[in-house]
Coordinates of C-alpha atoms in Angstrom, one line a residue:
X776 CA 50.2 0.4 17.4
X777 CA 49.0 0.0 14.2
X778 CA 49.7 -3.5 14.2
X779 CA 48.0 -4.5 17.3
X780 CA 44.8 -2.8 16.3
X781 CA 45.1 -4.6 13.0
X782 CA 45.6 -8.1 15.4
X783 CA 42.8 -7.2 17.8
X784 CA 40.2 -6.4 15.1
X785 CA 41.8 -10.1 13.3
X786 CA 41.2 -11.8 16.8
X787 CA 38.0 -10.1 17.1
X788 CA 36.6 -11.4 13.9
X789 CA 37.5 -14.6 14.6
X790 CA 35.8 -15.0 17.7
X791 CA 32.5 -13.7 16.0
X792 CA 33.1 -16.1 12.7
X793 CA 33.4 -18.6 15.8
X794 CA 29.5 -18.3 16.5
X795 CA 28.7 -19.4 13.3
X796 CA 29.0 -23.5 14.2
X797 CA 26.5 -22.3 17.0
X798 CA 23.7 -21.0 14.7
X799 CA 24.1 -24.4 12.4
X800 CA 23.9 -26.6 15.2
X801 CA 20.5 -25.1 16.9
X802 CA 17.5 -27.8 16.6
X803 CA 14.4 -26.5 14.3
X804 CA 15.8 -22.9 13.3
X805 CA 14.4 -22.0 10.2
X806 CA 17.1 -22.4 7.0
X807 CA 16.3 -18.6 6.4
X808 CA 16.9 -17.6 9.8
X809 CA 20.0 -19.7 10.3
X810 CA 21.5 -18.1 6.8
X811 CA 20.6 -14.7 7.6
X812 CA 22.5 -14.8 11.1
X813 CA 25.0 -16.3 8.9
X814 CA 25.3 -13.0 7.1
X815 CA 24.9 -11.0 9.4
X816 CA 27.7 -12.2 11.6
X817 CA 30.2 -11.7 8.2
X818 CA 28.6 -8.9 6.9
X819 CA 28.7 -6.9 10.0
X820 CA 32.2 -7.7 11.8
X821 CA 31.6 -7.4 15.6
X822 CA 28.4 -5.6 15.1
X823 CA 26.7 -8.7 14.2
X824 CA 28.1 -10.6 16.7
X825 CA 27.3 -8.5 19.6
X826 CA 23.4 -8.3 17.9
X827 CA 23.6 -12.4 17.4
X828 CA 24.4 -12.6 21.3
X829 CA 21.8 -10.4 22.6
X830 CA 19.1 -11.7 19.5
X831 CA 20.3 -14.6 18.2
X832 CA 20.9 -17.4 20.5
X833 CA 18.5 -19.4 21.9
X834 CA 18.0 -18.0 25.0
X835 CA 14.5 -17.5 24.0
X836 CA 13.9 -21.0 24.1
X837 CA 14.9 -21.1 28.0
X838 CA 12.6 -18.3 28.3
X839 CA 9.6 -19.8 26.3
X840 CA 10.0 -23.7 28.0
X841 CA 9.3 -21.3 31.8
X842 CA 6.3 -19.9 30.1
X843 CA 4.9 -23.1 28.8
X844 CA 5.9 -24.8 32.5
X845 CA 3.9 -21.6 33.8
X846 CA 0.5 -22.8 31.6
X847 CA 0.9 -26.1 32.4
X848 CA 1.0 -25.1 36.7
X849 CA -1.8 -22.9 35.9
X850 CA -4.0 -25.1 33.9
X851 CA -5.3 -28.0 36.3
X852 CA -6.3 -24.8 38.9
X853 CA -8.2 -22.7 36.4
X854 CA -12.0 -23.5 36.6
X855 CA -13.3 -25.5 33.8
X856 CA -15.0 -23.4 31.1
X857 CA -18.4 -23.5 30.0
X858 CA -18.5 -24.1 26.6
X859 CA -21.8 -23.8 24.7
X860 CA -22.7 -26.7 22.3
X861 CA -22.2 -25.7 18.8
X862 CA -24.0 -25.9 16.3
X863 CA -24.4 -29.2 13.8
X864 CA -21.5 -30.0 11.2
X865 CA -23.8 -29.7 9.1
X866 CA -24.5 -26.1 9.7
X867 CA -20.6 -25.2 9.1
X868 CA -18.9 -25.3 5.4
X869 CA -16.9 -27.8 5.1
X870 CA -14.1 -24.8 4.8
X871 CA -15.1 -23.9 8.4
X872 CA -15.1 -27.5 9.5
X873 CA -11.6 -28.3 8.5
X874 CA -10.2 -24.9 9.6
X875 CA -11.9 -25.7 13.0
X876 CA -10.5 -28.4 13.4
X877 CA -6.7 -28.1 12.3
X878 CA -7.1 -24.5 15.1
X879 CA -8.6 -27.4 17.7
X880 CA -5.5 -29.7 17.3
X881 CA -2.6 -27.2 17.4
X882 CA -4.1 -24.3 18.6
X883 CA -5.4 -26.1 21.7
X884 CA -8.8 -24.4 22.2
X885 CA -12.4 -25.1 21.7
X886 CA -14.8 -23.1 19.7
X887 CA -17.5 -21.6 21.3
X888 CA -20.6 -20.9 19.6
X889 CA -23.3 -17.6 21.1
X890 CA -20.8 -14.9 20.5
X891 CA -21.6 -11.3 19.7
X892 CA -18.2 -9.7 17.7
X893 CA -18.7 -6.3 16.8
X894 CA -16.0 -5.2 14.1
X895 CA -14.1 -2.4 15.1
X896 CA -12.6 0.0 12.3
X897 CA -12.2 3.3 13.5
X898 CA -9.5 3.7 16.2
X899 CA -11.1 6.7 17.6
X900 CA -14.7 4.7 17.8
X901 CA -12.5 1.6 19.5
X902 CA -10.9 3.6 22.6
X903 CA -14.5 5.1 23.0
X904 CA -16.0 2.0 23.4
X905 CA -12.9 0.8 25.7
X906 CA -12.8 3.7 27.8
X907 CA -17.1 2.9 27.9
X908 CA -16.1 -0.6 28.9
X909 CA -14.3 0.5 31.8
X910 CA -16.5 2.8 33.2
X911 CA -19.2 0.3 33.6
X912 CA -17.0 -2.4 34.7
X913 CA -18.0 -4.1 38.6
X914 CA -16.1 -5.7 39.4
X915 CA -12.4 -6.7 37.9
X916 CA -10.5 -5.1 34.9
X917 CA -7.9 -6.9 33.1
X918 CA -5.6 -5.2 30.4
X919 CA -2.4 -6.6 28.5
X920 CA -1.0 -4.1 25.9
X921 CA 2.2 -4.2 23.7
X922 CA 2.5 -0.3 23.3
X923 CA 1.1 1.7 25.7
X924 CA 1.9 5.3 25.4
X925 CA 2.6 7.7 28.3
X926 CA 0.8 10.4 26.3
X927 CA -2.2 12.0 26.8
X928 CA -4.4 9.5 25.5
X929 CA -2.6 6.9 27.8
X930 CA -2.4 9.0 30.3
X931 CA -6.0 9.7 30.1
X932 CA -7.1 6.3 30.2
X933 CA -4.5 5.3 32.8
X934 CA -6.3 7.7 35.2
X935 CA -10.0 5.9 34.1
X936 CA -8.4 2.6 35.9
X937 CA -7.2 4.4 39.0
X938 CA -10.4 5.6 39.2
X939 CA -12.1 2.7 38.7
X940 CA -9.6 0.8 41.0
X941 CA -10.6 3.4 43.8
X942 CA -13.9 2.3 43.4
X943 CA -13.1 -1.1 44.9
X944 CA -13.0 -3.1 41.2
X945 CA -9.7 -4.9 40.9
X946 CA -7.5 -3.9 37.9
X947 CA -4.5 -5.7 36.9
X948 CA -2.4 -4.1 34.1
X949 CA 0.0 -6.7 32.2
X950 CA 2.3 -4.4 29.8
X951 CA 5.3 -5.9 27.5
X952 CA 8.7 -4.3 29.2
X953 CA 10.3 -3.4 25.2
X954 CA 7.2 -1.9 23.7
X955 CA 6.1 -0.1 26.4
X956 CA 9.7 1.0 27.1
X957 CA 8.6 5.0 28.5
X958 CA 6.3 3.7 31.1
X959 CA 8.3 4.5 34.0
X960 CA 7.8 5.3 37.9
X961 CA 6.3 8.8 37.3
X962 CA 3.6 7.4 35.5
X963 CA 3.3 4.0 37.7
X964 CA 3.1 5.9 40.8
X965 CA -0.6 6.8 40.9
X966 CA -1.8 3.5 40.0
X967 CA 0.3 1.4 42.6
X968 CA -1.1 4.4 45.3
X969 CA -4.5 3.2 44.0
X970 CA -4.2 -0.3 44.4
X971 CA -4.0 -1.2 40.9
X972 CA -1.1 -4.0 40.1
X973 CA 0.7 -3.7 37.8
X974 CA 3.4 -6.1 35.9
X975 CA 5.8 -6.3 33.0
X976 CA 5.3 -9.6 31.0
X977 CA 9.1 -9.5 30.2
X978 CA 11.3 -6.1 31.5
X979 CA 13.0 -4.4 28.5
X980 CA 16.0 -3.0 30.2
X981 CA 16.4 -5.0 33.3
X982 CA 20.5 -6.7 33.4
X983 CA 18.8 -9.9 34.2
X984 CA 16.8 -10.5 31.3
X985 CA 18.7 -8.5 28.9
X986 CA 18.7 -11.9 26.5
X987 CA 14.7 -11.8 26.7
X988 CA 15.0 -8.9 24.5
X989 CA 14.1 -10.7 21.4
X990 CA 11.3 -12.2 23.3
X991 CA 7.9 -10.1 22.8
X992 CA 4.5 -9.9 23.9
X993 CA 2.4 -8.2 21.1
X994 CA -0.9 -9.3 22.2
X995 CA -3.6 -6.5 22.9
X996 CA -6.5 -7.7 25.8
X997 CA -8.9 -5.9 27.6
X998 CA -11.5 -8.2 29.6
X999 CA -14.1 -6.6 31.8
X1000 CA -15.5 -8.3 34.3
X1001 CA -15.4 -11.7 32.5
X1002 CA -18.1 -10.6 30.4
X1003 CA -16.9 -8.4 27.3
X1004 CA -13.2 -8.6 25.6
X1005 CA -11.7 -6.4 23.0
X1006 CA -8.9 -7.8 21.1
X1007 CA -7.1 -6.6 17.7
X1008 CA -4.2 -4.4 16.2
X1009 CA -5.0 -1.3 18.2
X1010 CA -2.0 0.0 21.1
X1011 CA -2.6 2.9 23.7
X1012 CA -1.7 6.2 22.5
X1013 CA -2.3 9.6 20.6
X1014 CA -0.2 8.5 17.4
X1015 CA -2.8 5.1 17.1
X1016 CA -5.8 7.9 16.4
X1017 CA -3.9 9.9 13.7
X1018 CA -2.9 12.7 16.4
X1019 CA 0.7 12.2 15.5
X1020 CA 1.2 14.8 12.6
X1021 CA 4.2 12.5 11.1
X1022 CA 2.5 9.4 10.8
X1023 CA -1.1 10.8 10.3
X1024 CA -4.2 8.9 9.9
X1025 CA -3.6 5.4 11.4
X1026 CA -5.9 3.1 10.2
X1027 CA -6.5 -0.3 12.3
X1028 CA -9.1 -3.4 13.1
X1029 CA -9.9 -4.6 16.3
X1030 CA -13.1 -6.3 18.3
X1031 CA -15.4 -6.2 20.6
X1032 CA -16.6 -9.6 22.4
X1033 CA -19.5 -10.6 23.9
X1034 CA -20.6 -14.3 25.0
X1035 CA -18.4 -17.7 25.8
X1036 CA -15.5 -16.4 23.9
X1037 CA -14.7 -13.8 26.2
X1038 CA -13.7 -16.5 28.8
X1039 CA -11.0 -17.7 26.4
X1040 CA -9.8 -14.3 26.3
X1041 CA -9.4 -14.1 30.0
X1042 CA -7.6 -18.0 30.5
X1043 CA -4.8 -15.8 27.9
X1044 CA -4.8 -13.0 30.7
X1045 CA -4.7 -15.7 33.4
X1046 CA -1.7 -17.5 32.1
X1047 CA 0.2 -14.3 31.0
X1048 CA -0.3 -12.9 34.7
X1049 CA 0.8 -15.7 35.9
X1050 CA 3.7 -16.1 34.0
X1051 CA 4.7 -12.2 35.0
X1052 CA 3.9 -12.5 39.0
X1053 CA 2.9 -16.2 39.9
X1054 CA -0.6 -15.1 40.9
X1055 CA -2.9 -17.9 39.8
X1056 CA -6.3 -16.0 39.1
X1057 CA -8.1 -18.9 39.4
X1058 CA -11.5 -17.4 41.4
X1059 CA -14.8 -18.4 39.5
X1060 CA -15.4 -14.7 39.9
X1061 CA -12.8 -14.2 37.0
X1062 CA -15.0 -17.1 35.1
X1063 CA -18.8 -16.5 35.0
X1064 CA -21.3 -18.7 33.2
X1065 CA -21.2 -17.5 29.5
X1066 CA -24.4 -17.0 28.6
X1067 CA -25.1 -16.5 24.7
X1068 CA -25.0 -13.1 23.2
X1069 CA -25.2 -13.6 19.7
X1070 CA -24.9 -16.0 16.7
X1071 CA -21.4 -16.4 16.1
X1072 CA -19.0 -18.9 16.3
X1073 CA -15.3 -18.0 17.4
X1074 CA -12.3 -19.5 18.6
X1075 CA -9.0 -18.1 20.3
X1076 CA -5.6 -18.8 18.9
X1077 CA -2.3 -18.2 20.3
X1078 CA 0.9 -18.1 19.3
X1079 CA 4.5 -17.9 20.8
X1080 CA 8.3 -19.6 21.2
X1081 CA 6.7 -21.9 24.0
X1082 CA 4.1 -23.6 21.7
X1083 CA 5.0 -26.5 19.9
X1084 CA 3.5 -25.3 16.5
X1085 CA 3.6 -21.9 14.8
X1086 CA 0.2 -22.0 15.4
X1087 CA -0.9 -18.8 12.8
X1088 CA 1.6 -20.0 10.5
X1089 CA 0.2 -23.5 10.0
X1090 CA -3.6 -21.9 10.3
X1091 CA -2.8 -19.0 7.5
X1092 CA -0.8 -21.6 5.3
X1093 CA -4.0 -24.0 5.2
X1094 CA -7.0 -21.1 5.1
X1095 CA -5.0 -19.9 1.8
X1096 CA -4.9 -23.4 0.3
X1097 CA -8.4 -24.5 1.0
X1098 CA -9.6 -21.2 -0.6
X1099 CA -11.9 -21.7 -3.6
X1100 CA -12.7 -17.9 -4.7
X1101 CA -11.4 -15.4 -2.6
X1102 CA -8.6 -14.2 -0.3
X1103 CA -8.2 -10.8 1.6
X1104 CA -5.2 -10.5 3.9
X1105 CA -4.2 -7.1 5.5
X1106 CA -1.0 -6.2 7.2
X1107 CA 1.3 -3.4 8.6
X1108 CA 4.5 -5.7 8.2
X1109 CA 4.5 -8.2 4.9
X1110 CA 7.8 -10.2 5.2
X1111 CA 6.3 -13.7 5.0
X1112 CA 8.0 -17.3 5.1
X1113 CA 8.1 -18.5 1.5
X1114 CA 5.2 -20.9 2.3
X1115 CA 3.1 -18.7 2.7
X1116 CA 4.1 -16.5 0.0
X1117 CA 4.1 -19.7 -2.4
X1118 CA 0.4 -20.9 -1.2
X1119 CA -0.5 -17.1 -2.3
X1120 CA 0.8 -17.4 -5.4
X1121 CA -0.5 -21.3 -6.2
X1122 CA -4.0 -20.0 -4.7
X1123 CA -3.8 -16.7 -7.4
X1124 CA -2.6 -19.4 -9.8
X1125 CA -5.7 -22.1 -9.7
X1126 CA -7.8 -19.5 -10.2
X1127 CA -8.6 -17.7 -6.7
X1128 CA -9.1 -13.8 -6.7
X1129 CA -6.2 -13.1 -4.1
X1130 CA -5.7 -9.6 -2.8
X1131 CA -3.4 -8.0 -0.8
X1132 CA -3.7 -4.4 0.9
X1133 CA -0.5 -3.5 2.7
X1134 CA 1.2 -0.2 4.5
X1135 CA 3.2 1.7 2.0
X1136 CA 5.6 3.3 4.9
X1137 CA 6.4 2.5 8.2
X1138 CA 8.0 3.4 11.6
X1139 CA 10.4 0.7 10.2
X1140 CA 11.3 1.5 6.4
X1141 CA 13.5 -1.3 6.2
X1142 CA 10.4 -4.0 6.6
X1143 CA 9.0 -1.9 4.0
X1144 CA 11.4 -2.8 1.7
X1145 CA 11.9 -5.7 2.5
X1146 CA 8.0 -6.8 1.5
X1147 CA 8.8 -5.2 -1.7
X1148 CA 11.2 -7.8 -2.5
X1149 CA 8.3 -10.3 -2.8
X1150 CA 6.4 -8.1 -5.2
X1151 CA 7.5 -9.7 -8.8
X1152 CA 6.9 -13.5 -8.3
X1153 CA 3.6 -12.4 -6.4
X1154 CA 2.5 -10.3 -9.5
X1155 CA 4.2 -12.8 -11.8
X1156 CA 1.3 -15.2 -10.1
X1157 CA -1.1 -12.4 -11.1
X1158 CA -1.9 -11.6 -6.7
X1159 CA -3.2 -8.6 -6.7
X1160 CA -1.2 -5.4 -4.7
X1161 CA -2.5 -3.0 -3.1
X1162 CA -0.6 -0.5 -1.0
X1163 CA -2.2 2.0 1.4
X1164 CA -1.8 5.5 0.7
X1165 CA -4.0 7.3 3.5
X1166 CA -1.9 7.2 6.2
X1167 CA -0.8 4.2 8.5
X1168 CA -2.1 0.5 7.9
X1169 CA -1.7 -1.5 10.7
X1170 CA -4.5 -3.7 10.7
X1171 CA -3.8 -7.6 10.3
X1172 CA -7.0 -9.9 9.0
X1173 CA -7.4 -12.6 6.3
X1174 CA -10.3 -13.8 5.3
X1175 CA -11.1 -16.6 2.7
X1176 CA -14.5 -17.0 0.1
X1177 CA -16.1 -14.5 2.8
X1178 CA -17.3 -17.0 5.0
X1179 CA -13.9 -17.8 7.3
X1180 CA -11.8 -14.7 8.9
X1181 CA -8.9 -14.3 11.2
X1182 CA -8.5 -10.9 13.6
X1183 CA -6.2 -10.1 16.0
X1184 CA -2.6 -9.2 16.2
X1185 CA 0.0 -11.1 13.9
X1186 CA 1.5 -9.6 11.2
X1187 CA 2.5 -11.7 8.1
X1188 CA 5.9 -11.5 8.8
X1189 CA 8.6 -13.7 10.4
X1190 CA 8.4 -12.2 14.2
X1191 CA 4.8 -12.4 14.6
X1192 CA 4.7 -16.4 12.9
X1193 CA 7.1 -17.8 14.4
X1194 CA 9.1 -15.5 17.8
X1195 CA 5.7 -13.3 18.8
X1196 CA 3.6 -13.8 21.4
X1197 CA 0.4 -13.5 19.7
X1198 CA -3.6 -13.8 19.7
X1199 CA -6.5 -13.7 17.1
X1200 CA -9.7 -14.8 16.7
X1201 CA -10.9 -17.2 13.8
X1202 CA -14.6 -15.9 12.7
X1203 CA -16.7 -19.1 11.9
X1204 CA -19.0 -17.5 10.2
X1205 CA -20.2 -16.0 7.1
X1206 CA -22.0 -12.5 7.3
X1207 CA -18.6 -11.1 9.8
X1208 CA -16.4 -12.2 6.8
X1209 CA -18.7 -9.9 4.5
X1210 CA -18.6 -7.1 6.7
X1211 CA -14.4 -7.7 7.4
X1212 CA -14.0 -7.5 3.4
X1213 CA -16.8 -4.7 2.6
X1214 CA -14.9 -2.8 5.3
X1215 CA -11.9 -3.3 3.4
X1216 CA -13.1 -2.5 0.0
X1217 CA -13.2 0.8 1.4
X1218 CA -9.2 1.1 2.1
X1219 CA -8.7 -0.6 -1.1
X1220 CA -10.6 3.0 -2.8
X1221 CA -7.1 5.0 -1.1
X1222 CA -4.6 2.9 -2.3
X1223 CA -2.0 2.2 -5.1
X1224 CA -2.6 -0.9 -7.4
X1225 CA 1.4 -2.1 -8.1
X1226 CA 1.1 -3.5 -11.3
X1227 CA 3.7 -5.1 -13.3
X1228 CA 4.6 -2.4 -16.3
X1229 CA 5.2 0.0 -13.2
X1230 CA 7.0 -2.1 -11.0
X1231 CA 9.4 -3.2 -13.8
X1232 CA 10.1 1.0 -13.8
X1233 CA 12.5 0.0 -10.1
X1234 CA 15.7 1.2 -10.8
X1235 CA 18.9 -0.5 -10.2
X1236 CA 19.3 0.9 -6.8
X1237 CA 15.9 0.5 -5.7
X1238 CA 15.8 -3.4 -6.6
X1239 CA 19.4 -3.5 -4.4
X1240 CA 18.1 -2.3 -1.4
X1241 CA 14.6 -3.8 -1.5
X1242 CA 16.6 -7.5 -2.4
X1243 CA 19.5 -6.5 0.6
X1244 CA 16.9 -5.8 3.3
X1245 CA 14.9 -9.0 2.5
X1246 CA 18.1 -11.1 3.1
X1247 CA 17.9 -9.7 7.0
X1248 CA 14.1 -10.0 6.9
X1249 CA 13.9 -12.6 9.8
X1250 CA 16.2 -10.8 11.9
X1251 CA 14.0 -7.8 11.7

């Protein structure tokens, strides 16, 4: 017997080593992606395999070509937006101008100018003002949310929409079918019985679209009658306001919109929902005039598999090299590409102040880690380290000389670049970027400078693991 368990484990191995022509012949896969699949196939006999065939192949391109066929159906029947004019060139730093306009041409959206963006710090504060939002809403409420917690929090603000939706204003709830894996019929049931409709952007579990596992929807979107947005870093549930005693204070940024913008925000809703049900909400009800609410210009951005650009990716790689004094970049999950990573360090290097503040644990340690691995050419570059001590850092900004920022909810790492279906806002305008980095300058106060004499302190077996879980950092 011994013998033929020794040949099926030989046969077995095989088969999985067999895979590895399939990783080296996909079109546009990223030379660190492609080696770590590589390694992870040999490394982890049968184990890797299995993980490349649910992960790893490129079902998520099939996926990702429907979705972009479903934006393209929906576009012509969607009502054209209003845009208001914006401002003079003149009126915009030539920093602005070109980041404008690289967003414009791969991004695929307009700029609006008229916007009033309230920044959002405290998570507590934002599901107030959510939960406010809702309760005044008229007419239609429409909500897309990564995580959304069957806990009391979410179960709290679950029963806010059926009671809204018995009210007679139409609620449509768009939730991702992995991240918001314990939703289930018990909690479903009162909504549907309310008239609420409801819709996973991709099911987590289902048998047919077990390959779509690898294929995410992280956006955050709540839109209120067409008129008011809030977008950012911030899921549903009691662990995202520090009531989780494990994780503890949980610190995060998100938005509030007011003004033409908020109509960008909805066409994102629009095409998801579609894309999840085939309903084309396409109603000028869904699109009223935006009148101006303020003085700031703002444009969407959206990134995913289906888009023929990483879209933050490109954005972040160009913001960091056309900075002259200043960069602030916060994230829960730093495992960057190594251009981005190398524009950090050339920015640090000609002289710009760069800063980063990121988490210092995780519900993921490995990513953790990982990041860490980036540490000594970053400091070698003289980038300054930050990591935040308080509790839970999961906000995800960058913003350049304090007069461009970017909000919303890509991490710098690998899944939310390049895989992630993703949104932000880029901030055109110079008195939000002072608030976004004062704000910050407050987290910096409870962190943990890294510098170089104590990092070289690592020992062996730390600098092992940290280098070992960077080598599987795009497969995280």
């Amino acid at each position: 017997m011994d013998w033929i368990t020794a040949a099926l484990s030989l046969c077995g191995y095989l088969i999985t080593l067999a895979l590895i022509p399939s990783i080296l012949l996909k079109k546009n896969r990223h030379p660190i992606s492609t080696v770590s699949w590589i390694l992870t196939i040999i490394l982890l006999p049968g184990l890797g395999g299995i993980t490349y065939l649910f992960f790893g192949i490129n079902r998520v391109q099939r996926r990702s070509l429907s979705k972009e066929k479903a934006n393209q159906s929906l576009a012509p029947k969607l009502p054209q937006i209003v845009q208001n004019q914006l401002l003079s060139s003149e009126d915009y730093l030539p920093l602005n101008q070109n980041l404008m306009r690289l967003a414009q041409n791969i991004g695929h959206t307009v700029p609006t100018f008229g916007n009033h963006v309230e920044l959002l710090t405290d998570t507590n504060r934002t599901l107030g003002l959510i939960k406010q939002a809702i309760l005044n809403a008229e007419h239609s409420l429409h909500l897309e949310y990564y995580i959304w917690q069957p806990d009391q929090s979410g179960t709290l603000l679950r029963d806010l929409l059926i009671e809204k939706a018995r009210a007679g204003v139409e609620v449509r709830f768009l939730y991702d079918g992995l991240g918001s894996f314990g939703l289930g019929k018990h909690f479903f049931k009162p909504m549907r019985e309310a008239g609420i409709q409801i819709a996973p952007f991709l099911p987590g579990a289902s048998i047919r679209e077990r390959w779509s596992i690898n294929l995410r929807n992280h956006r955050k979107i709540v839109i209120v009658d067409g008129k008011m947005a809030f977008t950012g870093g911030m899921n549903i549930g009691d662990e995202y306001l520090g009531l989780n005693q494990d994780l503890g204070f949980w610190r995060d940024t998100h938005l509030k919109i007011e003004g033409p913008e908020t109509l960008q925000l909805q066409q994102v809703f629009a095409e998801d929902w579609f894309f999840a049900t085939g309903e084309a909400l396409t109603q000028q009800k869904y699109y009223p005039h935006p009148d101006p609410t303020g003085t700031i210009t703002a444009q969407t951005l959206l990134s995913g598999p289906e888009k023929n650009a990483d879209v933050f990716l490109t954005l972040m790689f160009a913001a960091i090299n056309e900075a002259r004094h200043s960069i602030v970049l916060t994230t829960s999950y730093f495992v960057p590409p190594e251009s981005l990573t190398t524009a950090l360090e050339s920015a640090a290097r000609r002289g710009v102040h760069v800063r980063l503040l990121l988490s210092s644990k995780s519900a993921n340690p490995a990513t953790v880690h990982a990041g860490r691995s980036y540490y000594d050419s970053l400091l070698d570059a003289d980038v300054e380290i930050f990591e935040y001590t308080k509790g839970i850092l999961h906000s995800k900004t960058l913003t350049i000389d304090d007069s461009w920022s970017l909000v919303g909810t890509p991490n710098f790492d690998f899944r939310s670049l390049i895989l992630n279906f993703e949104v932000g806002l880029a901030l055109y305008d110079r008195k939000f970027a002072q608030r976004l980095r004062e704000s910050i300058e407050q987290d910096f106060l409870t962190a943990i400078k890294i510098t170089h004499t104590d990092w070289d302190k690592r020992s062996k077996p730390t600098i092992l693991l940290q280098n070992l879980c960077r080598l599987f950092a795009p497969v995280m």
